[in-house]
Amino acid sequence: MESTDYPYSRDKKLLLPSSTLHLRTDMSAVSCSQKQTQECNKRIKLFFFFFFFGFVAFCSLLIGTIPSWLQGILLRNGPGIFSVGDTSYNHWFDGMAIMHSFTFKDGEMTHRSRFLRSDTYTANMDANRIVVSEMGTMAYPDPSKNFIVKAITFLNHTVPDFTDNGASNFIKYGNDYYATSETNYIRKIDPETLETQEKVDYMKYLPVNMASSHVHYDKEGNAYNMGTSIAEKGKTKYILFKVPAVSEREVICTVPCRSMLTPSYYHSFGMTDNYFIFIEQPFKLDILKMATAYMRGVNWASCLKFCPEENTLIHLIDRKTGKEVETKFYTGAMVVYHHVNAFEDDGHVVFDVIAYKDTSLYDMFYLSKLKENTGFPDENYSKPSYKRFVIPVHSDKGIAVGEDLVKLKYTTANAVKEKEGKLTCQAEVLYEGLELPRINYNFNGKKQQFVYGNCVEESALSRQIAKFDTETKEVIYWSEDNCWPSEPVFVPRPNGESEDDGVVLVSVLNSNPGQSCFMLVLDGKTFKEVARAYVNTELHKDVHGFFIPQGN
């Protein structure tokens, strides 16, 4: 057994790279039945065999009944290792990735977890220290290393070779699944075993140095993503590209940056049947500062700057032609990480986003800040707003300056003509304090009614999740004392009768004494608990999840 298979967490708890939990539908009571006890004893005998093969079987409880139609794998991803040797990461997002899978089959659930065996993981473990830099943590060579090693490290940071520590999300290209962050590297994984496979470099196919970790898909299985190309042939630009389900990838369009040396940061984008929506926000990455960050002894995150005095440019791109519409759409300064959904309605493009007034969210996840968490609201916390923008697609020619071009009756969002070819947009605020939004993805690009997300009114560390009705503005909540729910993932029931006909899957961290973490299954309509599966192993606060239906 390799020593790097079982690193320890900061609190010295063993973080198992792969654990397996098998739960049956006949475990409907909290107390163990005789059948459970026999099964548990059998598994205890096999414990050490499984341990040395890299995974452990656990016996636990299922309360309620997992719907028989729920068949597939929920993948979840996030940081899992924050210290190597005597070195530690500065920021929570920098931690080395740990993957979790929850497999649902015939009313049973199996849990596995495994560290992403990236090149970053291997290099750090081999050196027994952090040697690969992340966004919030700059890695420096061992002081005992010679000048040549230090010189090579310096050059690697001047023209950064980014990490392949895909700790943010999972994406699907063709029939393959990848762990991803926001760099030019993604790692193929086996969704059933969580085995790490080959490393893929976007740069070998497209000139993108960074890419979004939120991909869109159409009904044919084609994937759409966008990346930033830095100073390629003297130009910095955004590239929207398509990865077809069965053929070669292709560039759909390129959008020039407003400033060559300070491209906008983005985490996601919007898509309807006919348009892409890209928000070029005044939250920017300073390329020159980034090139000198290592020499100046600062991390790359310090090279991100928010310019509140500048406006936000909304790009509307025709999917068929690959060209931007002629009209320019502007709104005030904001910071957007997550798009909720976008759709078309009577000559308008409507899109919903989660927007912040500043960049304090990222700063809150420095580990030093998290350790200082007193349990009281942080006065520096910027609560996000769920905003709805409406973009009129028709031409503004012949429309008087100062007139609102939005004609939809169900929203207060407006788009006022400032001059020929320029509109200023004001959003309608639908909800305050929601993040990590998820919808029934069958309604992606179409008008949807329901959104599921984490409630973050007082802190980015959510203790409550919600189902929000965008039409009635009604909200249904789920919470439990001393529990921290993950991003809720909606899974539609096959041939469901309504948009919310399905279940919501939530991985829940549980700090109640003597209780385990669990997978929560909620009814998509009522938001009431259907089942919970306790897992006798450590779960982790994660970032995003991806559900793979059986057969995919």
Coordinates of C-alpha atoms in Angstrom, one line a residue:
M1 CA 0.0 0.0 0.0
E2 CA 1.5 3.4 -1.0
S3 CA 2.0 5.8 1.8
T4 CA 0.4 8.6 -0.4
D5 CA -2.8 6.7 -0.5
Y6 CA -3.9 7.7 3.0
P7 CA -2.9 11.3 3.9
Y8 CA -4.2 12.7 7.1
S9 CA -6.4 15.8 7.5
R10 CA -5.4 18.8 9.7
D11 CA -7.1 17.3 12.7
K12 CA -5.2 14.0 12.2
K13 CA -8.3 12.1 11.0
L14 CA -7.5 9.6 8.3
L15 CA -9.0 10.6 5.0
L16 CA -9.7 7.4 3.2
P17 CA -9.2 7.7 -0.6
S18 CA -12.1 5.3 -1.3
S19 CA -14.9 4.2 0.9
T20 CA -18.0 2.2 0.1
L21 CA -21.4 2.3 1.8
H22 CA -24.2 0.0 0.8
L23 CA -27.7 0.8 2.1
R24 CA -30.9 -1.3 1.5
T25 CA -34.5 -0.1 1.3
D26 CA -35.5 -2.5 4.1
M27 CA -33.5 -0.4 6.6
S28 CA -36.5 1.8 7.3
A29 CA -36.0 2.0 11.1
V30 CA -33.3 3.8 13.1
S31 CA -32.5 0.7 15.1
C32 CA -30.6 -2.1 13.3
S33 CA -32.5 -5.2 12.4
Q34 CA -31.0 -8.7 12.7
K35 CA -30.4 -8.8 9.0
Q36 CA -28.4 -5.6 9.2
T37 CA -26.4 -6.9 12.1
Q38 CA -25.4 -10.0 10.2
E39 CA -24.5 -8.0 7.2
C40 CA -22.5 -5.6 9.3
N41 CA -20.6 -8.5 10.9
K42 CA -19.8 -9.9 7.5
R43 CA -18.4 -6.5 6.4
I44 CA -16.3 -6.1 9.5
K45 CA -14.6 -9.3 8.6
L46 CA -13.8 -8.0 5.2
F47 CA -12.7 -4.6 6.5
F48 CA -8.9 -5.1 6.3
F49 CA -9.1 -6.8 2.9
F50 CA -11.0 -3.8 1.5
F51 CA -8.7 -1.3 3.3
F52 CA -5.6 -2.6 1.7
F53 CA -7.2 -2.5 -1.7
G54 CA -8.0 1.2 -1.2
F55 CA -11.6 1.2 -0.1
V56 CA -13.6 0.4 3.0
A57 CA -17.1 -1.0 3.3
F58 CA -19.4 0.5 6.0
C59 CA -22.7 -0.6 7.4
S60 CA -25.1 2.3 8.2
L61 CA -28.8 3.3 8.1
L62 CA -31.4 4.3 5.6
I63 CA -34.4 6.2 6.9
G64 CA -37.3 6.3 4.5
T65 CA -37.4 4.9 1.0
I66 CA -35.3 5.9 -2.0
P67 CA -37.6 6.1 -5.1
S68 CA -37.1 3.0 -7.3
W69 CA -36.9 5.2 -10.4
L70 CA -33.8 7.1 -9.0
Q71 CA -31.1 5.3 -10.9
G72 CA -27.6 6.9 -11.5
I73 CA -24.6 8.5 -9.9
L74 CA -24.3 11.8 -8.2
L75 CA -20.7 13.1 -8.3
R76 CA -19.6 15.8 -6.0
N77 CA -16.3 17.6 -5.9
G78 CA -14.4 20.0 -3.7
P79 CA -11.2 20.6 -1.7
G80 CA -10.1 17.9 0.6
I81 CA -6.5 18.2 1.6
F82 CA -5.2 21.5 3.1
S83 CA -1.8 20.6 4.4
V84 CA 1.2 18.6 3.1
G85 CA 4.1 18.1 5.3
D86 CA 4.9 21.4 7.1
T87 CA 3.1 23.5 4.4
S88 CA -0.5 24.5 4.2
Y89 CA -2.8 26.2 1.8
N90 CA -4.0 29.7 2.5
H91 CA -7.4 29.5 0.8
W92 CA -10.2 26.9 1.0
F93 CA -10.6 26.7 -2.8
D94 CA -6.9 25.8 -3.1
G95 CA -7.2 22.5 -1.3
M96 CA -6.4 19.3 -3.3
A97 CA -9.6 17.8 -4.7
I98 CA -11.5 14.9 -3.2
M99 CA -14.3 13.3 -5.2
H100 CA -17.4 11.7 -3.8
S101 CA -19.9 9.5 -5.6
F102 CA -23.4 8.4 -4.5
T103 CA -24.7 5.6 -6.7
F104 CA -28.4 5.0 -6.6
K105 CA -29.7 1.7 -7.9
D106 CA -32.9 -0.3 -7.2
G107 CA -33.6 1.6 -4.0
E108 CA -30.1 1.2 -2.7
M109 CA -27.2 3.7 -2.4
T110 CA -23.4 3.2 -2.5
H111 CA -21.0 5.9 -1.5
R112 CA -17.4 6.2 -2.6
S113 CA -14.7 8.8 -2.1
R114 CA -11.3 9.2 -3.6
F115 CA -8.7 11.9 -4.0
L116 CA -8.1 13.2 -7.5
R117 CA -4.7 11.8 -8.4
S118 CA -3.7 14.9 -10.4
D119 CA -0.1 15.9 -11.3
T120 CA -0.5 18.5 -8.6
Y121 CA -1.4 15.8 -6.0
T122 CA 1.5 13.6 -7.1
A123 CA 4.1 16.4 -7.1
N124 CA 3.0 17.6 -3.6
M125 CA 2.9 14.2 -2.1
D126 CA 6.3 13.2 -3.6
A127 CA 7.9 16.4 -2.2
N128 CA 6.0 16.1 1.1
R129 CA 5.2 19.8 0.7
I130 CA 3.1 22.1 -1.4
V131 CA 5.1 22.7 -4.6
V132 CA 2.4 23.6 -7.1
S133 CA 0.8 27.0 -6.7
E134 CA -2.9 27.6 -6.5
M135 CA -4.9 30.8 -6.9
G136 CA -4.7 31.8 -3.3
T137 CA -1.5 30.1 -2.3
M138 CA 1.9 30.7 -3.9
A139 CA 4.2 27.7 -3.6
Y140 CA 8.0 28.3 -3.1
P141 CA 10.7 25.7 -3.4
D142 CA 12.3 24.1 -0.4
P143 CA 15.0 26.5 0.8
S144 CA 17.5 23.7 0.6
K145 CA 17.1 23.4 -3.1
N146 CA 19.8 24.6 -5.5
F147 CA 19.7 27.7 -7.7
I148 CA 18.6 25.8 -10.8
V149 CA 15.5 24.5 -9.2
K150 CA 14.6 28.0 -7.9
A151 CA 15.2 29.5 -11.3
I152 CA 12.9 27.0 -13.0
T153 CA 10.2 27.6 -10.4
F154 CA 10.5 31.3 -11.1
L155 CA 10.1 30.9 -14.8
N156 CA 7.1 28.6 -14.4
H157 CA 5.4 31.4 -12.4
T158 CA 6.3 34.2 -14.8
V159 CA 4.4 32.4 -17.6
P160 CA 2.2 30.3 -15.3
D161 CA 1.7 26.6 -15.9
F162 CA -1.5 26.2 -14.0
T163 CA -2.6 23.5 -11.7
D164 CA -4.6 20.4 -12.8
N165 CA -6.2 20.3 -9.3
G166 CA -9.8 20.0 -10.6
A167 CA -11.6 20.7 -7.3
S168 CA -14.6 22.8 -8.6
N169 CA -16.9 20.7 -10.7
F170 CA -17.4 17.8 -13.2
I171 CA -18.1 18.2 -16.9
K172 CA -19.1 15.8 -19.7
Y173 CA -17.5 15.9 -23.1
G174 CA -18.8 13.3 -25.5
N175 CA -19.0 10.1 -23.4
D176 CA -16.3 11.1 -21.0
Y177 CA -16.3 12.8 -17.6
Y178 CA -13.7 15.2 -16.3
A179 CA -12.9 16.9 -13.0
T180 CA -12.3 20.6 -13.6
S181 CA -11.5 23.9 -12.0
E182 CA -10.9 27.0 -14.1
T183 CA -7.5 26.4 -15.6
N184 CA -6.5 25.0 -19.0
Y185 CA -6.2 21.5 -17.5
I186 CA -9.0 19.0 -16.9
R187 CA -8.7 15.4 -15.6
K188 CA -10.7 12.5 -17.0
I189 CA -12.2 10.3 -14.3
D190 CA -14.1 7.0 -14.2
P191 CA -17.4 8.0 -12.6
E192 CA -18.0 4.5 -11.3
T193 CA -14.7 3.9 -9.6
L194 CA -13.5 7.5 -9.3
E195 CA -10.2 6.5 -10.8
T196 CA -8.1 9.4 -12.1
Q197 CA -7.3 8.9 -15.8
E198 CA -5.5 11.1 -18.4
K199 CA -4.8 14.8 -18.2
V200 CA -6.2 16.9 -21.0
D201 CA -4.8 20.4 -21.9
Y202 CA -7.3 22.7 -23.6
M203 CA -4.3 24.5 -25.1
K204 CA -3.6 21.6 -27.4
Y205 CA -6.9 22.2 -29.1
L206 CA -7.9 25.8 -28.4
P207 CA -5.8 28.9 -27.3
V208 CA -7.5 29.2 -23.9
N209 CA -5.5 29.7 -20.7
M210 CA -8.5 29.5 -18.5
A211 CA -12.0 28.0 -18.9
S212 CA -15.3 28.1 -17.2
S213 CA -16.2 25.1 -14.9
H214 CA -19.9 25.4 -15.8
V215 CA -20.6 23.8 -19.2
H216 CA -24.0 23.9 -21.0
Y217 CA -25.5 21.0 -22.9
D218 CA -28.1 20.6 -25.6
K219 CA -30.5 17.7 -26.1
E220 CA -28.1 16.2 -28.7
G221 CA -25.4 15.9 -26.0
N222 CA -23.2 18.7 -27.4
A223 CA -21.3 20.7 -24.8
Y224 CA -20.7 24.4 -24.9
N225 CA -18.0 26.2 -22.9
M226 CA -16.0 29.4 -22.9
G227 CA -12.4 30.3 -22.1
T228 CA -10.0 33.2 -22.0
S229 CA -7.1 33.5 -24.4
I230 CA -4.4 35.7 -23.0
A231 CA -2.3 37.8 -25.5
E232 CA -2.6 35.2 -28.2
K233 CA -1.2 36.8 -31.4
G234 CA -1.2 40.1 -29.5
K235 CA -4.9 39.9 -28.5
T236 CA -6.7 38.9 -25.4
K237 CA -10.2 37.5 -26.1
Y238 CA -13.0 35.3 -24.9
I239 CA -13.6 32.1 -26.9
L240 CA -17.0 30.4 -27.0
F241 CA -16.5 26.8 -28.1
K242 CA -18.5 23.7 -28.8
V243 CA -17.5 20.1 -28.0
P244 CA -19.9 18.0 -30.2
A245 CA -21.1 14.6 -28.9
V246 CA -19.6 12.7 -31.8
S247 CA -17.1 14.9 -33.7
E248 CA -14.3 17.4 -33.3
R249 CA -14.5 20.6 -31.1
E250 CA -15.1 23.9 -32.8
V251 CA -14.9 27.6 -32.0
I252 CA -18.3 29.3 -32.2
C253 CA -17.1 32.9 -31.8
T254 CA -14.5 35.1 -30.2
V255 CA -15.2 38.2 -28.2
P256 CA -12.5 40.8 -27.8
C257 CA -11.7 41.9 -24.2
R258 CA -12.4 45.5 -23.4
S259 CA -8.8 45.7 -22.1
M260 CA -6.1 43.4 -23.4
L261 CA -4.1 43.2 -20.2
T262 CA -7.1 43.0 -17.8
P263 CA -9.6 40.3 -19.0
S264 CA -12.8 39.9 -17.0
Y265 CA -13.1 37.0 -14.5
Y266 CA -16.2 34.8 -15.0
H267 CA -17.3 31.5 -13.6
S268 CA -20.3 30.7 -15.8
F269 CA -22.4 32.0 -18.7
G270 CA -25.9 31.7 -20.0
M271 CA -27.5 30.0 -22.9
T272 CA -31.0 30.0 -24.6
D273 CA -32.2 28.2 -27.7
N274 CA -30.7 31.0 -29.9
Y275 CA -28.3 33.0 -27.8
F276 CA -25.3 32.9 -25.4
I277 CA -25.2 35.5 -22.6
F278 CA -21.7 36.5 -21.4
I279 CA -21.2 39.1 -18.6
E280 CA -18.0 41.0 -19.0
Q281 CA -17.9 42.4 -15.4
P282 CA -15.4 44.9 -13.9
F283 CA -13.9 42.1 -11.8
K284 CA -10.6 41.7 -13.7
L285 CA -7.4 39.7 -13.8
D286 CA -4.3 41.9 -14.1
I287 CA -2.0 40.0 -16.4
L288 CA 1.1 42.0 -15.7
K289 CA 0.7 41.7 -12.0
M290 CA 0.1 38.0 -12.4
A291 CA 3.4 37.6 -14.3
T292 CA 5.3 39.3 -11.4
A293 CA 3.3 37.9 -8.5
Y294 CA 5.9 35.2 -7.6
M295 CA 8.7 37.7 -7.6
R296 CA 6.7 40.1 -5.5
G297 CA 5.8 37.4 -3.0
V298 CA 2.1 37.6 -3.4
N299 CA -0.5 35.1 -4.6
W300 CA -2.3 35.2 -8.0
A301 CA -5.6 36.0 -6.3
S302 CA -4.2 39.4 -5.3
C303 CA -4.0 40.2 -9.1
L304 CA -7.8 40.2 -9.3
K305 CA -9.2 43.6 -9.0
F306 CA -12.7 44.9 -8.8
C307 CA -13.4 48.3 -10.4
P308 CA -16.8 49.5 -8.9
E309 CA -16.6 52.8 -10.9
E310 CA -16.9 50.9 -14.2
N311 CA -20.0 49.4 -15.7
T312 CA -20.7 45.8 -16.7
L313 CA -21.0 44.9 -20.4
I314 CA -23.6 42.2 -21.3
H315 CA -22.7 40.4 -24.5
L316 CA -25.6 38.8 -26.4
I317 CA -24.3 36.3 -29.0
D318 CA -26.3 34.6 -31.8
R319 CA -25.7 30.9 -31.6
K320 CA -26.4 30.3 -35.3
T321 CA -24.1 33.1 -36.7
G322 CA -21.6 33.3 -33.9
K323 CA -21.9 37.1 -34.0
E324 CA -22.8 39.6 -31.3
V325 CA -26.0 41.5 -31.7
E326 CA -25.4 45.1 -32.7
T327 CA -26.9 46.7 -29.6
K328 CA -24.6 47.1 -26.6
F329 CA -26.2 46.4 -23.2
Y330 CA -24.7 47.8 -20.0
T331 CA -25.6 47.7 -16.3
G332 CA -23.9 48.8 -13.1
A333 CA -20.8 47.2 -11.5
M334 CA -21.4 43.7 -10.0
V335 CA -19.7 40.4 -9.4
V336 CA -21.4 37.3 -10.8
Y337 CA -20.3 33.8 -10.2
H338 CA -23.4 31.8 -11.1
H339 CA -26.0 32.1 -13.8
V340 CA -29.3 30.5 -12.8
N341 CA -31.0 30.2 -16.2
A342 CA -31.9 32.1 -19.4
F343 CA -34.8 32.0 -21.8
E344 CA -36.5 33.8 -24.6
D345 CA -39.9 35.4 -24.4
D346 CA -41.7 37.6 -27.0
G347 CA -38.6 39.3 -28.5
H348 CA -36.7 39.4 -25.2
V349 CA -33.9 37.4 -23.6
V350 CA -34.5 37.0 -19.9
F351 CA -31.6 35.8 -17.8
D352 CA -31.2 35.3 -14.0
V353 CA -27.9 35.6 -12.1
I354 CA -26.7 35.6 -8.5
A355 CA -24.9 39.0 -8.1
Y356 CA -22.7 40.5 -5.5
K357 CA -21.8 44.2 -4.9
D358 CA -18.2 43.4 -4.3
T359 CA -15.6 40.6 -4.1
S360 CA -15.7 40.0 -0.3
L361 CA -17.0 36.4 -0.9
Y362 CA -13.6 35.1 -2.1
D363 CA -11.8 36.7 0.9
M364 CA -14.2 35.0 3.3
F365 CA -12.8 31.6 2.3
Y366 CA -9.2 32.2 3.3
L367 CA -8.6 29.6 5.9
S368 CA -7.5 32.1 8.5
K369 CA -10.9 33.8 8.1
L370 CA -12.8 30.6 8.4
K371 CA -11.0 29.7 11.6
E372 CA -12.0 33.1 13.0
N373 CA -15.7 32.3 12.4
T374 CA -17.5 33.2 15.7
G375 CA -20.9 32.0 14.6
F376 CA -22.1 35.6 14.3
P377 CA -22.8 37.4 11.1
D378 CA -19.7 38.9 9.4
E379 CA -20.1 42.7 9.1
N380 CA -18.0 42.5 5.9
Y381 CA -20.2 39.9 4.3
S382 CA -21.8 40.9 1.1
K383 CA -25.2 39.2 0.7
P384 CA -25.9 38.2 -2.9
S385 CA -29.0 39.2 -4.8
Y386 CA -30.9 36.9 -7.2
K387 CA -31.3 39.3 -10.2
R388 CA -33.4 39.1 -13.3
F389 CA -32.2 41.0 -16.4
V390 CA -34.3 41.4 -19.6
I391 CA -32.6 42.2 -22.9
P392 CA -34.8 43.3 -25.8
V393 CA -33.6 41.6 -29.0
H394 CA -35.4 43.8 -31.5
S395 CA -33.6 46.9 -32.8
D396 CA -33.8 50.2 -30.9
K397 CA -33.9 52.2 -34.2
G398 CA -36.8 54.7 -34.1
I399 CA -37.1 54.4 -30.3
A400 CA -36.7 57.6 -28.4
V401 CA -33.8 58.1 -26.0
G402 CA -35.0 57.5 -22.4
E403 CA -37.6 54.9 -23.4
D404 CA -37.8 51.5 -21.8
L405 CA -37.7 48.7 -24.5
V406 CA -38.8 45.9 -22.1
K407 CA -42.5 45.1 -22.8
L408 CA -42.9 42.0 -20.6
K409 CA -45.6 42.5 -17.9
Y410 CA -44.4 40.0 -15.3
T411 CA -41.1 41.8 -14.5
T412 CA -39.9 45.2 -13.3
A413 CA -36.6 44.8 -15.1
N414 CA -36.0 47.5 -17.7
A415 CA -33.6 48.4 -20.6
V416 CA -33.6 52.1 -21.3
K417 CA -32.1 53.6 -24.4
E418 CA -29.2 55.9 -23.7
K419 CA -28.3 56.5 -27.3
E420 CA -28.4 54.8 -30.6
G421 CA -27.2 51.2 -30.2
K422 CA -26.8 51.5 -26.4
L423 CA -29.2 50.4 -23.7
T424 CA -28.8 50.6 -19.9
C425 CA -30.3 47.7 -18.0
Q426 CA -31.7 47.6 -14.5
A427 CA -32.5 44.2 -13.0
E428 CA -35.4 43.1 -10.9
V429 CA -34.3 41.6 -7.6
L430 CA -36.3 38.4 -7.1
Y431 CA -34.7 37.1 -3.8
E432 CA -31.9 38.1 -1.4
G433 CA -29.4 35.6 -0.1
L434 CA -29.5 32.6 -2.4
E435 CA -26.4 30.9 -3.9
L436 CA -25.4 27.7 -5.7
P437 CA -28.7 27.8 -7.8
R438 CA -29.9 24.6 -9.5
I439 CA -32.9 24.0 -11.7
N440 CA -34.5 21.1 -13.5
Y441 CA -31.9 21.1 -16.4
N442 CA -34.6 19.9 -18.8
F443 CA -35.7 23.5 -18.6
N444 CA -32.3 25.0 -19.2
G445 CA -32.6 27.7 -21.8
K446 CA -36.4 27.7 -21.4
K447 CA -38.7 29.5 -19.0
Q448 CA -38.6 27.8 -15.7
Q449 CA -40.5 28.4 -12.4
F450 CA -38.5 26.8 -9.7
V451 CA -35.0 27.2 -8.4
Y452 CA -33.2 25.3 -5.6
G453 CA -30.3 26.7 -3.8
N454 CA -28.4 27.4 -0.5
C455 CA -29.6 30.2 1.8
V456 CA -26.7 32.6 2.5
E457 CA -28.4 35.6 4.1
E458 CA -25.9 35.9 6.9
S459 CA -22.9 33.8 5.8
A460 CA -21.5 32.0 2.8
L461 CA -21.5 28.9 5.0
S462 CA -25.0 27.7 4.4
R463 CA -27.1 26.0 7.1
Q464 CA -30.3 26.0 5.1
I465 CA -31.5 25.2 1.5
A466 CA -34.6 26.5 -0.2
K467 CA -37.0 25.9 -3.1
F468 CA -37.9 29.3 -4.6
D469 CA -40.9 29.9 -6.9
T470 CA -39.9 32.7 -9.3
E471 CA -43.6 33.4 -10.2
T472 CA -45.3 33.5 -6.8
K473 CA -42.1 34.4 -4.9
E474 CA -42.9 31.7 -2.3
V475 CA -40.0 29.9 -0.6
I476 CA -39.9 26.5 1.1
Y477 CA -37.0 25.7 3.4
W478 CA -35.2 22.7 4.8
S479 CA -32.7 22.9 7.7
E480 CA -31.7 20.9 10.7
D481 CA -29.7 21.9 13.8
N482 CA -25.9 21.5 13.4
C483 CA -26.1 20.5 9.8
W484 CA -24.5 22.1 6.7
P485 CA -26.2 21.1 3.4
S486 CA -24.3 21.1 0.1
E487 CA -25.6 22.6 -3.2
P488 CA -29.0 20.9 -3.9
V489 CA -29.1 18.9 -7.1
F490 CA -32.5 18.4 -8.7
V491 CA -33.1 15.0 -10.5
P492 CA -36.2 14.8 -12.6
R493 CA -38.4 11.8 -12.5
P494 CA -38.5 10.0 -15.9
N495 CA -41.6 11.1 -17.8
G496 CA -42.4 13.5 -15.0
E497 CA -45.7 15.4 -15.1
S498 CA -44.4 18.8 -14.0
E499 CA -41.2 20.8 -13.7
D500 CA -40.7 20.0 -10.1
D501 CA -41.6 16.3 -10.4
G502 CA -38.5 14.7 -9.1
V503 CA -36.1 14.6 -6.1
V504 CA -33.5 17.0 -4.7
L505 CA -30.2 15.3 -3.6
V506 CA -28.2 17.0 -0.9
S507 CA -25.0 15.9 0.8
V508 CA -25.2 17.0 4.4
L509 CA -22.4 17.5 6.9
N510 CA -23.6 16.7 10.4
S511 CA -21.9 17.9 13.6
N512 CA -24.5 16.5 16.0
P513 CA -22.7 14.3 18.6
G514 CA -22.8 10.6 17.8
Q515 CA -24.4 11.2 14.4
S516 CA -23.0 10.7 10.9
C517 CA -23.1 12.8 7.8
F518 CA -25.8 11.8 5.3
M519 CA -27.3 12.0 1.9
L520 CA -30.7 13.7 2.0
V521 CA -33.4 13.0 -0.6
L522 CA -36.2 15.6 -0.7
D523 CA -39.4 15.6 -2.8
G524 CA -39.0 18.2 -5.5
K525 CA -42.6 19.4 -5.2
T526 CA -43.2 19.5 -1.4
F527 CA -39.5 19.8 -0.4
K528 CA -40.2 17.3 2.4
E529 CA -37.8 14.5 3.3
V530 CA -38.2 11.3 1.4
A531 CA -35.1 9.5 2.7
R532 CA -31.8 10.0 4.3
A533 CA -28.8 7.6 4.0
Y534 CA -26.3 7.9 6.9
V535 CA -22.7 7.3 5.9
N536 CA -20.1 6.1 8.4
T537 CA -17.3 8.0 6.8
E538 CA -16.1 11.5 6.5
L539 CA -17.9 13.8 4.0
H540 CA -16.4 17.1 3.1
K541 CA -17.8 20.6 2.3
D542 CA -17.7 20.6 -1.4
V543 CA -18.5 22.9 -4.3
H544 CA -20.6 21.5 -7.2
G545 CA -22.3 18.2 -8.1
F546 CA -23.2 16.4 -11.4
F547 CA -25.8 13.7 -11.7
I548 CA -25.3 11.0 -14.3
P549 CA -28.6 9.1 -15.1
Q550 CA -28.2 5.3 -15.5
G551 CA -27.5 4.5 -19.1
N552 CA -25.4 7.7 -19.6

